[in-house]
Short mmCIF file of N, CA and C in Angstrom, two decimals:
data_model
loop_
_atom_site.label_atom_id
_atom_site.label_comp_id
_atom_site.label_asym_id
_atom_site.label_seq_id
_atom_site.Cartn_x
_atom_site.Cartn_y
_atom_site.Cartn_z
N ALA A 1 0.53 31.53 3.34
CA ALA A 1 0.80 31.46 1.98
C ALA A 1 2.08 30.56 1.63
N ALA A 2 2.71 29.81 2.70
CA ALA A 2 3.74 29.04 2.38
C ALA A 2 2.85 27.44 2.24
N THR A 3 1.96 27.37 2.87
CA THR A 3 1.35 25.96 2.63
C THR A 3 0.81 26.12 1.25
N ALA A 4 0.00 27.12 0.65
CA ALA A 4 -0.39 27.53 -0.33
C ALA A 4 0.59 27.22 -1.51
N ALA A 5 1.77 27.87 -1.36
CA ALA A 5 2.71 27.94 -2.47
C ALA A 5 3.31 26.50 -2.42
N THR A 6 3.46 25.57 -1.49
CA THR A 6 3.62 24.27 -1.30
C THR A 6 2.59 23.29 -2.40
N ILE A 7 1.15 23.58 -2.28
CA ILE A 7 0.23 22.89 -2.98
C ILE A 7 0.02 23.32 -4.37
N PHE A 8 0.91 24.65 -4.42
CA PHE A 8 0.83 25.34 -6.02
C PHE A 8 1.94 24.67 -6.55
N PHE A 9 3.11 24.65 -5.88
CA PHE A 9 4.32 23.75 -6.50
C PHE A 9 3.86 22.28 -7.14
N SER A 10 3.42 21.80 -5.87
CA SER A 10 2.63 20.36 -6.40
C SER A 10 2.17 20.15 -7.41
N ASN A 11 0.84 21.06 -7.19
CA ASN A 11 0.02 21.06 -8.54
C ASN A 11 0.69 21.43 -9.88
N ALA A 12 1.87 21.85 -10.00
CA ALA A 12 2.86 22.24 -10.99
C ALA A 12 3.77 21.19 -11.68
N GLY A 13 3.85 19.94 -10.65
CA GLY A 13 4.35 19.42 -11.05
C GLY A 13 6.30 19.12 -10.89
N VAL A 14 6.59 20.09 -9.59
CA VAL A 14 7.98 20.28 -8.81
C VAL A 14 8.53 18.87 -8.47
N PRO A 15 9.38 18.32 -9.13
CA PRO A 15 9.99 17.00 -8.56
C PRO A 15 9.81 16.37 -7.14
N PRO A 16 10.34 17.02 -6.65
CA PRO A 16 9.94 16.36 -5.18
C PRO A 16 8.79 16.08 -4.60
N LEU A 17 7.91 16.92 -5.28
CA LEU A 17 6.50 17.03 -4.47
C LEU A 17 5.37 16.11 -5.09
N SER A 18 4.04 15.66 -4.38
CA SER A 18 3.54 14.34 -5.07
C SER A 18 2.87 14.59 -6.40
N GLY A 19 2.66 16.26 -6.79
CA GLY A 19 1.99 15.87 -8.20
C GLY A 19 2.95 15.77 -9.26
N PHE A 20 4.49 15.54 -8.99
CA PHE A 20 5.37 15.32 -9.91
C PHE A 20 5.18 13.78 -10.25
N TYR A 21 4.84 12.96 -9.28
CA TYR A 21 4.77 11.51 -9.11
C TYR A 21 3.56 11.09 -9.87
N GLY A 22 2.36 11.61 -9.48
CA GLY A 22 1.38 11.51 -10.08
C GLY A 22 1.55 11.29 -11.70
N LYS A 23 1.98 12.59 -12.11
CA LYS A 23 1.97 12.95 -13.36
C LYS A 23 3.06 12.19 -13.99
N LEU A 24 4.16 11.95 -13.53
CA LEU A 24 5.27 10.92 -14.15
C LEU A 24 4.33 9.35 -14.09
N ASN A 25 3.62 8.90 -13.25
CA ASN A 25 3.10 7.50 -13.43
C ASN A 25 2.48 7.68 -14.41
N VAL A 26 1.15 8.83 -14.70
CA VAL A 26 0.14 8.50 -15.53
C VAL A 26 1.27 8.58 -17.15
N PHE A 27 1.84 9.49 -17.09
CA PHE A 27 2.84 9.80 -18.61
C PHE A 27 3.54 8.45 -19.25
N LEU A 28 4.06 8.36 -18.08
CA LEU A 28 4.73 6.41 -18.21
C LEU A 28 3.74 5.57 -18.57
N ALA A 29 2.67 5.34 -18.23
CA ALA A 29 1.55 4.49 -18.31
C ALA A 29 1.13 4.68 -19.56
N ALA A 30 1.10 5.79 -20.30
CA ALA A 30 0.58 6.49 -21.46
C ALA A 30 1.59 5.82 -22.49
N MET A 31 3.13 6.28 -22.33
CA MET A 31 4.00 6.03 -23.26
C MET A 31 4.12 4.00 -23.08
N GLU A 32 4.04 3.32 -22.21
CA GLU A 32 4.34 2.13 -22.52
C GLU A 32 3.10 1.49 -23.14
N ASN A 33 1.85 2.01 -23.18
CA ASN A 33 0.76 1.98 -23.99
C ASN A 33 0.90 2.06 -25.45
N SER A 34 1.93 2.99 -25.80
CA SER A 34 1.90 3.41 -27.24
C SER A 34 0.91 4.61 -27.35
N MET A 35 0.91 5.20 -26.56
CA MET A 35 -0.25 6.36 -26.66
C MET A 35 0.67 7.63 -26.61
N TYR A 36 1.43 7.94 -27.83
CA TYR A 36 2.53 8.83 -27.68
C TYR A 36 1.62 10.57 -27.71
N PHE A 37 0.59 10.37 -28.66
CA PHE A 37 -0.05 11.55 -28.64
C PHE A 37 -0.71 11.94 -27.56
N LEU A 38 -1.21 11.18 -26.84
CA LEU A 38 -2.11 11.49 -25.22
C LEU A 38 -0.78 12.01 -24.20
N ALA A 39 0.28 11.33 -24.25
CA ALA A 39 1.45 11.72 -23.46
C ALA A 39 1.62 13.04 -23.78
N PHE A 40 1.98 13.25 -25.21
CA PHE A 40 2.50 14.53 -25.72
C PHE A 40 1.57 15.65 -25.11
N SER A 41 -0.02 15.28 -25.52
CA SER A 41 -0.63 16.84 -25.14
C SER A 41 -0.76 16.82 -23.69
N GLY A 42 -0.54 15.58 -22.81
CA GLY A 42 -0.54 15.84 -21.33
C GLY A 42 0.29 16.53 -20.90
N VAL A 43 1.49 16.29 -21.64
CA VAL A 43 2.75 17.08 -21.15
C VAL A 43 2.56 18.54 -21.66
N ILE A 44 1.98 18.75 -22.33
CA ILE A 44 1.56 20.41 -23.40
C ILE A 44 0.83 20.96 -21.90
N CYS A 45 -0.51 20.07 -21.71
CA CYS A 45 -1.16 20.58 -20.95
C CYS A 45 -0.56 20.83 -19.31
N SER A 46 0.10 19.94 -18.90
CA SER A 46 0.63 20.39 -17.80
C SER A 46 1.93 21.40 -17.68
N VAL A 47 2.21 21.63 -18.58
CA VAL A 47 3.26 22.66 -18.79
C VAL A 47 2.44 24.14 -18.57
N ILE A 48 1.43 24.10 -19.45
CA ILE A 48 0.63 25.37 -19.36
C ILE A 48 -0.21 25.37 -17.79
N GLY A 49 -0.70 24.38 -17.05
CA GLY A 49 -1.12 24.40 -15.72
C GLY A 49 -0.07 24.89 -14.81
N ALA A 50 1.11 24.44 -15.39
CA ALA A 50 2.13 24.50 -14.25
C ALA A 50 2.66 26.21 -14.37
N PHE A 51 2.46 26.88 -15.54
CA PHE A 51 2.72 28.34 -15.55
C PHE A 51 1.73 29.04 -14.72
N TYR A 52 0.56 28.64 -15.25
CA TYR A 52 -0.86 29.14 -14.00
C TYR A 52 -0.34 29.07 -12.57
N SER A 53 0.15 28.14 -12.21
CA SER A 53 0.15 27.72 -10.94
C SER A 53 1.30 28.47 -10.35
N ILE A 54 2.59 28.42 -11.06
CA ILE A 54 3.53 29.32 -10.57
C ILE A 54 3.44 30.75 -11.03
N ARG A 55 2.76 31.04 -11.47
CA ARG A 55 2.16 32.65 -11.65
C ARG A 55 1.39 33.03 -10.37
N LEU A 56 0.19 32.16 -9.93
CA LEU A 56 -0.25 32.50 -8.68
C LEU A 56 0.64 32.45 -7.34
N ILE A 57 1.80 32.03 -7.52
CA ILE A 57 2.86 31.84 -6.31
C ILE A 57 3.78 33.13 -6.52
N LYS A 58 3.86 33.61 -8.01
CA LYS A 58 4.70 34.84 -8.19
C LYS A 58 3.63 36.05 -7.43
N ILE A 59 2.57 36.17 -8.04
CA ILE A 59 1.49 37.23 -7.51
C ILE A 59 1.33 37.21 -6.01
N LEU A 60 1.41 35.77 -5.44
CA LEU A 60 1.45 35.53 -3.93
C LEU A 60 2.43 36.42 -3.19
N TYR A 61 3.55 36.19 -3.50
CA TYR A 61 4.87 36.41 -2.83
C TYR A 61 5.37 38.08 -3.31
N PHE A 62 5.33 38.17 -4.44
CA PHE A 62 6.06 39.69 -5.16
C PHE A 62 5.32 40.46 -5.58
N HIS A 63 3.95 40.61 -5.58
CA HIS A 63 3.36 41.82 -5.87
C HIS A 63 2.72 42.49 -4.68
N SER A 64 2.77 44.04 -5.00
CA SER A 64 2.55 44.79 -3.73
C SER A 64 0.96 45.03 -4.21
N VAL A 65 0.39 45.26 -3.03
CA VAL A 65 -1.04 45.67 -3.12
C VAL A 65 -0.97 47.46 -3.17
N LYS A 66 -1.74 47.60 -4.31
CA LYS A 66 -1.83 49.02 -4.79
C LYS A 66 -3.00 49.74 -4.50
N GLU A 67 -4.15 49.21 -4.18
CA GLU A 67 -5.04 49.81 -3.77
C GLU A 67 -5.48 49.92 -2.37
N LYS A 68 -6.39 51.06 -1.88
CA LYS A 68 -6.09 51.21 -0.19
C LYS A 68 -7.20 49.97 0.32
N HIS A 69 -8.43 49.58 -0.43
CA HIS A 69 -9.24 49.05 0.42
C HIS A 69 -8.51 47.55 0.53
N TRP A 70 -7.48 47.31 0.30
CA TRP A 70 -6.82 45.82 0.32
C TRP A 70 -6.09 45.87 1.60
N ASN A 71 -5.72 46.87 2.28
CA ASN A 71 -4.81 46.87 3.45
C ASN A 71 -5.05 45.95 4.80
N HIS A 72 -6.24 45.52 4.67
CA HIS A 72 -6.41 44.52 5.85
C HIS A 72 -7.22 43.18 5.23
N TYR A 73 -7.04 41.96 5.93
CA TYR A 73 -7.12 40.68 5.19
C TYR A 73 -8.15 40.30 6.08
N LYS A 74 -9.11 39.36 5.62
CA LYS A 74 -9.89 38.90 6.26
C LYS A 74 -9.21 37.61 6.76
N PRO A 75 -9.24 37.14 7.83
CA PRO A 75 -8.94 35.74 8.35
C PRO A 75 -9.23 34.50 7.75
N ILE A 76 -8.80 33.35 7.39
CA ILE A 76 -8.92 32.65 6.90
C ILE A 76 -10.17 31.69 7.44
N SER A 77 -11.27 31.24 7.13
CA SER A 77 -12.14 30.32 7.96
C SER A 77 -11.36 29.24 8.49
N LYS A 78 -11.98 28.53 9.47
CA LYS A 78 -11.83 27.42 10.31
C LYS A 78 -11.69 26.47 8.93
N GLU A 79 -12.89 25.86 8.35
CA GLU A 79 -12.82 24.72 7.50
C GLU A 79 -11.99 25.30 6.64
N ASN A 80 -11.65 26.18 5.97
CA ASN A 80 -10.52 26.52 4.81
C ASN A 80 -9.41 26.10 5.39
N SER A 81 -9.07 26.56 6.65
CA SER A 81 -7.77 26.24 7.01
C SER A 81 -7.81 24.93 7.47
N ILE A 82 -8.57 23.97 7.94
CA ILE A 82 -8.45 22.66 7.84
C ILE A 82 -7.91 21.85 6.58
N VAL A 83 -8.83 22.29 5.42
CA VAL A 83 -8.85 21.56 4.28
C VAL A 83 -7.21 21.94 3.74
N LEU A 84 -6.85 22.99 3.83
CA LEU A 84 -5.45 23.59 3.35
C LEU A 84 -4.19 23.01 4.33
N GLY A 85 -4.71 22.75 5.68
CA GLY A 85 -3.80 22.02 6.39
C GLY A 85 -3.41 20.31 6.11
N ILE A 86 -4.51 20.09 5.81
CA ILE A 86 -4.57 18.62 5.28
C ILE A 86 -4.00 18.18 4.07
N THR A 87 -4.69 19.14 3.32
CA THR A 87 -3.63 18.92 1.76
C THR A 87 -2.30 19.25 2.01
N PHE A 88 -1.70 20.15 2.83
CA PHE A 88 -0.46 20.56 3.03
C PHE A 88 0.43 19.24 3.91
N PHE A 89 -0.53 18.58 4.76
CA PHE A 89 0.40 17.57 5.38
C PHE A 89 0.42 16.38 4.62
N PHE A 90 -0.35 16.38 3.41
CA PHE A 90 -0.38 14.88 2.60
C PHE A 90 0.41 14.84 1.57
N THR A 91 0.77 16.52 1.11
CA THR A 91 1.71 16.66 0.13
C THR A 91 3.16 16.54 1.05
N LEU A 92 3.19 17.13 2.09
CA LEU A 92 4.27 16.82 2.95
C LEU A 92 4.78 15.09 3.22
N PHE A 93 3.97 14.26 3.38
CA PHE A 93 3.94 13.03 3.71
C PHE A 93 4.23 12.38 2.61
N PHE A 94 3.88 12.50 1.29
CA PHE A 94 4.20 12.15 0.35
C PHE A 94 5.48 12.20 -0.12
N PHE A 95 5.93 13.40 0.05
CA PHE A 95 7.09 14.05 -0.31
C PHE A 95 8.47 13.28 0.54
N LEU A 96 8.17 13.10 1.79
CA LEU A 96 8.93 12.36 2.91
C LEU A 96 8.97 10.81 2.49
N SER A 97 7.73 10.33 2.31
CA SER A 97 7.26 8.76 2.19
C SER A 97 6.35 8.32 1.19
N PRO A 98 7.15 8.47 -0.20
CA PRO A 98 5.96 8.13 -1.21
C PRO A 98 5.66 6.55 -1.19
N SER A 99 6.54 5.73 -0.86
CA SER A 99 6.60 4.21 -1.22
C SER A 99 5.11 3.93 -0.13
N PHE A 100 4.77 4.39 0.59
CA PHE A 100 3.40 3.94 1.22
C PHE A 100 2.30 4.20 0.61
N LEU A 101 2.30 5.27 -0.01
CA LEU A 101 1.02 5.51 -0.94
C LEU A 101 1.14 4.55 -2.20
N PHE A 102 2.47 4.33 -2.88
CA PHE A 102 2.30 3.60 -3.80
C PHE A 102 1.78 2.32 -3.56
N THR A 103 2.18 1.51 -2.68
CA THR A 103 1.81 0.27 -2.12
C THR A 103 0.37 -0.03 -1.91
N ILE A 104 -0.46 1.02 -1.36
CA ILE A 104 -1.75 1.27 -1.07
C ILE A 104 -2.51 1.23 -2.49
N THR A 105 -2.12 2.20 -3.09
CA THR A 105 -2.54 2.23 -4.67
C THR A 105 -2.77 1.25 -5.63
N HIS A 106 -1.39 0.41 -5.41
CA HIS A 106 -0.98 -0.74 -6.05
C HIS A 106 -2.08 -1.84 -5.90
N SER A 107 -2.04 -2.11 -4.45
CA SER A 107 -2.99 -3.03 -3.94
C SER A 107 -4.41 -3.09 -4.36
N ALA A 108 -4.60 -1.66 -4.13
CA ALA A 108 -5.85 -1.21 -4.65
C ALA A 108 -6.33 -1.58 -6.20
N ALA A 109 -5.25 -1.28 -7.07
CA ALA A 109 -5.53 -1.63 -8.37
C ALA A 109 -5.46 -3.01 -8.70
N LEU A 110 -4.76 -3.97 -7.84
CA LEU A 110 -4.85 -5.32 -8.11
C LEU A 110 -6.19 -5.94 -7.82
N SER A 111 -6.98 -5.25 -6.67
CA SER A 111 -8.06 -5.87 -6.23
C SER A 111 -9.21 -5.40 -7.11
N LEU A 112 -8.87 -4.76 -8.06
CA LEU A 112 -9.95 -4.37 -9.11
C LEU A 112 -9.75 -5.06 -10.14
N CYS A 113 -8.71 -5.82 -10.58
CA CYS A 113 -8.28 -7.07 -11.78
C CYS A 113 -8.93 -8.22 -11.21
N LEU A 114 -9.69 -8.43 -12.26
CA LEU A 114 -10.50 -9.76 -12.19
C LEU A 114 -9.59 -11.13 -12.47
#
């Protein structure tokens, strides 16, 4: 549940996580190119998406199970746990050292320019 919550917070764009940096770079690029309507609509869509991501976290942690057949949980499959773990560690690594990924993506973007 903690790894899923971290990923949902990153998807919502909470500032120290990787989702915030991605959204910030996209919105700043739109503002630099005078695409104000695109940036504004992107912020509105981001707020709506953040509402639903944080709502999932609220349901995950604060809602009790009321039906009897939900008393037992199936264990997560091995494939799903590997994907969830890789995503969690990527988010955590980007939180601790964002400059490494920025350097790689910047050099990849420069290699696309002619």
